[in-house]
Amino acid sequence: MNPSERRCPIVLIPSLEPETALITYVERLRQQGFEHIIIIDDGSGDDYRHIFSALEQGGATLLVHEHNQGKGAAIKTGLRWIKEHAPQSFSIITVDSDGQHTVPDVVNMARAAAENPEALVLGQRDFSSTETPWKSSFGNKVATVAFAVLHHVHLADTQTGLRAFGQELLDDMLTLPGNGFEYETQMLVMAVKRQVPMVPVAISTVYENDNGGTHFHPVRDSISVIKALVGTLFSFSLSSLVCAGVDLGLAWALFAVPLVGLPMHGYTHILVATGLARVISIALNFLINRTLIFRHQASVWPSLVKYLALSATLIVLSSTGVYLLSLVGVAVALGKAICDCVLFFLSYRVQQSWVFASPRRSR
C-alpha cells in the first residue's frame, strides 16, 4: 500500500510470548506504509523482553502489562492509548502476533476499512481444509453455530483476530465486557445490537507450527465465548422467571384478600386480581428488560408501545396455539407449556431486534 494513496490505519498487536519472527513481521508492515504500530506485551515476562525491546527500537509503540490479563484486556489497553494519543481520523486494525495474518491480508483490510468507514471489517478464514488444527476448527465451529442461532447472522469465522474499525466505535469497544478471547465475541454481539455493518474480507488460512503459538484453550475459552454469546439470553430468561414469580405471587395474594365491592372468589374478583398482577408483572418485566437486559437508551414511549403490542400478540398466538393443539388431542396444560416455550424464544428475538433495538447508525 502506498501511504500517499490512503492514510494507513493504526495497527494494534496484542502479544503474549511471541516468536522472534514478530520483529520481521512488524518491519514488513512498516515497509507497506503502516507507520503507527502499537504492541501490547500481555505479561510475557523477562524471557521475551529482548523481542519487545527490538520492536520498540524499530519504531513501534510498546505498552506493557506486568502480568497476563488476557487478549481482550490487551486490546482495550491499546484502544485506550489510541483514544488519548492518536488523531481521530485514523482507523484501527487488530492483528494477532502468532503469524496467522499475512502482510498482504493486512493491506487488504486497510483498503476495506477505508471503503467501509462505518463498518466492522472482519478477516474471514476458510476452515474447510482437513489441515486446519483442531483447536482452531473446534473453537470457531462452536462460536459460529451459537452466533448464528442466537443472533441470526452467519459469519464463517467468528474468532478472527484480524479486524478493522473506525474510531467512532472506540467508546463501544472500550466498554465491552471480557478480558480474554470472549472479548472478540462481545465485539460481534455489540455490532449486531448497534446495527453496525459487518464486512467480511477473505484472508489466508495460515497456521505456524500447527498453530502451536495460540494461547486459545479449546474447552475453557470456548466456554467463555459461549457465555458471552448466551449472556443476554440467560439474563432474559432470569428476568422472565422473576416476573412470572411476581405475577403468580401477586395473584395468589390478591386472591386471598377481599377487593372492594367484589364477592370473594367470584369471577370478577379473580379477573381483577389476575389483571392487577399481570399489569404489575408486565411493567416490571419491561423495566428490567429495557434497563438491565438490552440496555435500551432511546425514548421510553416507542419501546413501551412496541412491548405492549408484542405482549398482546403473544397472548393471541399462545391462545391460538393451545386451541389448535387441543384439536389434535394435546392436553391444554401441555399445549400451553409447548406454546409458551416456543414463544419465549420468539419474544426474545423480537425484543432484541425490534422492541429494544438500538437506533441504526447513520451512514
XYZ file of C-alpha atoms in Angstrom:
363
model
C 0.000 0.000 0.000
C 1.293 3.422 -0.920
C 0.889 5.772 2.056
C 0.284 8.645 -0.311
C -2.772 6.864 -1.723
C -4.515 6.206 1.569
C -3.837 7.042 5.187
C -2.719 3.796 6.788
C -4.621 2.671 9.878
C -3.090 2.165 13.283
C -2.074 -1.469 13.703
C -2.703 -2.867 17.184
C -0.985 -6.157 18.069
C -1.721 -7.855 21.422
C 1.070 -10.297 22.157
C 1.885 -12.989 24.686
C 5.212 -14.805 24.499
C 5.842 -14.084 20.793
C 8.372 -15.680 18.479
C 11.279 -13.603 17.166
C 9.549 -13.709 13.759
C 7.280 -10.938 15.054
C 10.180 -8.491 14.650
C 10.477 -9.230 10.928
C 6.708 -9.203 10.537
C 6.372 -5.726 12.036
C 9.201 -4.454 9.846
C 7.366 -5.745 6.769
C 4.246 -3.907 7.890
C 6.252 -0.698 8.162
C 7.601 -1.251 4.658
C 3.991 -1.307 3.446
C 3.382 2.120 4.933
C 1.959 1.204 8.339
C 3.795 3.806 10.393
C 1.685 3.581 13.538
C 2.066 0.172 15.166
C 1.182 -0.496 18.800
C 2.405 -3.656 20.533
C 0.915 -4.760 23.851
C 3.100 -7.117 25.878
C 0.469 -9.001 27.858
C 2.718 -10.172 30.682
C 5.180 -12.232 28.630
C 7.948 -11.930 31.223
C 11.688 -11.355 31.150
C 12.415 -14.146 28.665
C 10.691 -12.159 25.920
C 11.842 -8.685 26.845
C 14.515 -8.649 24.123
C 11.861 -9.192 21.455
C 9.714 -6.318 22.660
C 12.768 -4.086 23.051
C 13.686 -4.754 19.424
C 10.138 -3.928 18.348
C 10.206 -0.675 20.290
C 13.602 0.260 18.870
C 12.182 -0.405 15.407
C 9.608 2.335 15.900
C 6.625 0.537 17.418
C 4.840 1.910 20.461
C 5.173 -0.606 23.303
C 2.600 -0.936 26.084
C 3.287 -3.429 28.864
C 1.131 -5.468 31.230
C 3.246 -6.630 34.147
C 1.047 -9.707 34.451
C -1.023 -11.573 31.893
C -4.519 -10.095 31.713
C -5.903 -11.685 28.552
C -6.257 -10.792 24.906
C -9.328 -8.626 25.413
C -7.628 -6.637 28.165
C -4.578 -6.136 25.938
C -6.712 -4.855 23.072
C -8.511 -2.437 25.395
C -5.173 -1.169 26.727
C -4.177 -0.366 23.156
C -7.519 1.255 22.398
C -7.280 3.489 25.468
C -3.834 4.641 24.321
C -5.226 5.370 20.852
C -8.125 7.364 22.277
C -5.748 9.528 24.304
C -2.937 9.995 21.795
C -3.964 9.283 18.198
C -5.742 11.520 15.673
C -9.380 10.508 15.311
C -9.065 10.268 11.538
C -7.064 7.034 11.833
C -8.895 3.715 11.716
C -7.633 0.699 13.673
C -6.630 -2.815 12.664
C -6.137 -5.523 15.283
C -3.628 -8.187 14.265
C -2.543 -11.387 16.028
C 1.141 -11.828 16.824
C 1.411 -15.546 16.035
C 1.952 -15.261 12.282
C -1.612 -16.107 11.213
C -2.219 -12.824 9.391
C -0.144 -12.172 6.297
C 1.028 -8.678 5.445
C -0.958 -8.643 2.153
C -4.083 -9.527 4.147
C -3.473 -6.594 6.500
C -3.116 -4.338 3.452
C -6.438 -5.634 2.086
C -8.064 -4.991 5.450
C -6.809 -1.403 5.362
C -8.391 -0.913 1.948
C -11.679 -2.424 3.096
C -11.684 -0.214 6.201
C -11.166 2.881 4.045
C -14.038 1.831 1.782
C -16.351 0.994 4.722
C -15.605 3.590 7.429
C -18.814 2.849 9.379
C -18.307 -0.913 9.417
C -16.602 -3.560 11.479
C -14.396 -5.274 8.895
C -13.649 -8.935 9.629
C -10.936 -11.080 8.097
C -12.541 -14.429 7.319
C -10.545 -17.670 7.119
C -11.581 -20.882 5.362
C -11.845 -23.745 7.872
C -12.875 -26.421 5.384
C -9.354 -27.805 4.922
C -8.522 -31.061 6.674
C -5.186 -29.491 7.609
C -6.876 -26.976 9.903
C -5.663 -27.545 13.505
C -8.420 -28.977 15.652
C -8.091 -26.230 18.263
C -8.943 -23.569 15.702
C -11.637 -25.620 13.984
C -13.353 -26.642 17.238
C -13.482 -23.190 18.802
C -14.652 -21.487 15.649
C -17.380 -24.019 14.843
C -18.842 -23.791 18.335
C -18.930 -19.998 18.237
C -20.188 -19.811 14.644
C -23.170 -22.083 15.280
C -24.074 -20.362 18.555
C -23.780 -16.909 16.993
C -25.983 -17.863 14.043
C -28.652 -19.408 16.290
C -28.766 -16.546 18.786
C -28.226 -13.558 16.518
C -29.350 -14.792 13.094
C -26.098 -13.668 11.486
C -23.805 -16.172 9.812
C -20.091 -15.461 9.955
C -17.684 -18.062 8.632
C -15.029 -17.002 11.146
C -16.262 -15.548 14.430
C -12.886 -15.944 16.127
C -10.795 -13.969 13.668
C -8.284 -11.663 15.297
C -7.852 -9.599 12.117
C -10.418 -6.820 12.416
C -10.668 -3.188 11.386
C -12.923 -0.354 12.505
C -13.056 3.411 12.770
C -12.534 5.373 15.953
C -16.266 6.121 16.018
C -16.559 2.684 17.620
C -13.834 3.255 20.216
C -16.145 4.046 23.120
C -18.246 0.979 22.328
C -15.145 -1.204 22.185
C -13.786 0.128 25.473
C -16.988 -0.553 27.403
C -17.389 -4.152 26.236
C -17.074 -6.800 28.965
C -14.488 -9.546 28.817
C -10.719 -9.666 29.128
C -9.978 -12.907 27.289
C -10.878 -14.346 23.896
C -14.555 -13.769 24.684
C -13.949 -10.038 24.209
C -13.842 -10.549 20.449
C -17.204 -12.311 20.620
C -18.634 -9.424 22.634
C -17.473 -7.164 19.806
C -19.655 -9.077 17.344
C -22.644 -9.063 19.700
C -22.262 -5.298 20.076
C -22.191 -4.877 16.294
C -25.476 -6.774 15.985
C -27.148 -4.786 18.763
C -25.912 -1.423 17.469
C -26.634 -2.414 13.861
C -23.039 -1.799 12.855
C -22.427 -3.291 9.389
C -20.041 -6.252 9.409
C -17.999 -6.558 6.223
C -16.201 -9.881 5.596
C -12.863 -9.928 3.803
C -11.399 -13.257 2.698
C -7.927 -13.841 4.139
C -5.348 -16.607 4.028
C -5.633 -19.514 6.443
C -2.152 -19.706 7.936
C -1.018 -21.833 10.885
C 2.556 -21.617 12.048
C 3.754 -24.874 13.677
C 0.246 -26.357 13.599
C -0.972 -23.238 15.403
C 1.237 -24.088 18.373
C 1.645 -20.404 19.155
C -2.002 -19.905 20.016
C -2.967 -19.412 23.658
C -6.589 -20.389 22.997
C -7.682 -23.155 25.375
C -10.241 -25.224 23.423
C -12.508 -26.028 26.380
C -12.051 -23.164 28.839
C -12.040 -20.408 26.242
C -14.870 -21.981 24.231
C -16.976 -21.902 27.403
C -16.108 -18.221 27.871
C -17.082 -17.498 24.280
C -20.415 -19.310 24.655
C -21.098 -17.438 27.900
C -20.512 -14.187 26.033
C -22.983 -15.281 23.369
C -25.760 -16.524 25.666
C -25.291 -13.984 28.444
C -28.181 -11.800 27.292
C -30.437 -14.797 26.715
C -29.652 -16.131 30.198
C -30.422 -12.748 31.763
C -33.619 -12.547 29.711
C -34.617 -15.986 30.998
C -33.931 -14.954 34.582
C -35.954 -11.762 34.125
C -38.859 -13.780 32.733
C -38.743 -16.222 35.651
C -38.635 -13.428 38.233
C -41.565 -11.615 36.650
C -43.535 -14.842 36.305
C -42.971 -15.395 40.024
C -44.132 -11.850 40.782
C -47.218 -12.383 38.616
C -48.126 -15.636 40.335
C -47.308 -14.385 43.831
C -49.345 -11.208 43.459
C -52.277 -13.124 42.001
C -52.240 -15.551 44.922
C -52.009 -12.678 47.393
C -54.906 -10.814 45.785
C -56.989 -13.978 45.654
C -56.663 -14.151 49.445
C -57.849 -10.621 50.217
C -61.255 -9.038 49.628
C -61.412 -6.370 46.948
C -63.852 -3.522 47.464
C -67.339 -4.391 46.281
C -66.380 -7.775 44.872
C -67.522 -11.113 46.264
C -64.582 -13.285 47.339
C -63.512 -15.785 44.689
C -66.225 -14.674 42.293
C -65.341 -14.362 38.608
C -64.932 -10.591 38.787
C -62.707 -10.878 41.870
C -60.484 -13.431 40.124
C -60.416 -11.350 36.922
C -59.419 -8.140 38.719
C -56.794 -9.898 40.856
C -55.302 -11.623 37.812
C -55.368 -8.397 35.794
C -53.670 -6.320 38.503
C -50.970 -8.936 38.979
C -50.370 -9.146 35.225
C -50.163 -5.356 34.777
C -47.587 -5.079 37.570
C -45.516 -8.024 36.294
C -45.579 -6.688 32.713
C -44.444 -3.251 33.897
C -41.646 -4.824 35.937
C -40.559 -7.039 33.036
C -40.493 -4.062 30.676
C -38.340 -2.025 33.055
C -35.899 -4.875 33.714
C -35.543 -5.793 30.051
C -35.178 -2.193 28.954
C -32.654 -1.051 31.548
C -30.720 -4.183 32.533
C -31.028 -6.774 29.760
C -30.968 -4.848 26.479
C -29.737 -1.527 27.960
C -32.007 0.492 25.688
C -31.228 4.213 25.860
C -33.696 5.667 23.347
C -37.064 7.216 24.251
C -39.165 5.007 26.505
C -42.522 5.545 24.793
C -41.851 3.937 21.388
C -40.349 0.877 23.062
C -43.275 0.698 25.515
C -45.811 0.753 22.679
C -43.862 -1.968 20.857
C -43.595 -4.026 24.047
C -47.350 -3.846 24.684
C -48.051 -4.741 21.056
C -45.737 -7.732 21.378
C -47.390 -8.796 24.645
C -50.844 -8.672 23.053
C -49.620 -10.600 20.028
C -48.055 -13.282 22.222
C -51.325 -13.717 24.117
C -53.201 -14.252 20.843
C -50.548 -16.614 19.479
C -50.435 -18.607 22.713
C -54.208 -18.938 22.914
C -54.467 -19.891 19.250
C -51.675 -22.428 19.539
C -53.182 -24.068 22.615
C -56.561 -24.298 20.894
C -55.144 -25.788 17.695
C -53.125 -28.354 19.643
C -56.223 -29.301 21.625
C -57.978 -30.130 18.348
C -55.409 -32.861 17.702
C -55.678 -34.306 21.184
C -52.954 -32.425 23.072
C -53.963 -31.624 26.653
C -54.489 -27.920 27.266
C -51.868 -27.774 30.039
C -49.254 -29.479 27.857
C -50.204 -27.366 24.861
C -49.786 -24.214 26.925
C -46.304 -25.305 28.023
C -45.286 -26.134 24.442
C -46.586 -22.874 23.001
C -45.066 -20.693 25.697
C -41.658 -22.348 25.337
C -41.655 -21.636 21.600
C -42.965 -18.109 22.079
C -40.309 -17.425 24.710
C -37.587 -17.554 22.052
C -39.722 -15.546 19.638
C -40.247 -12.926 22.338
C -36.509 -12.744 22.997
C -35.698 -12.299 19.333
C -38.382 -9.639 18.757
C -37.402 -7.676 21.858
C -33.739 -7.840 20.864
C -34.221 -6.840 17.225
C -37.291 -4.566 17.380
C -38.630 -3.506 20.774
C -35.282 -2.560 22.325
C -33.148 -2.336 19.186
C -30.530 0.407 19.174
C -31.062 3.144 16.577
C -29.435 2.316 13.253
C -26.171 4.148 12.818
C -26.235 6.876 10.206
C -24.024 6.205 7.250
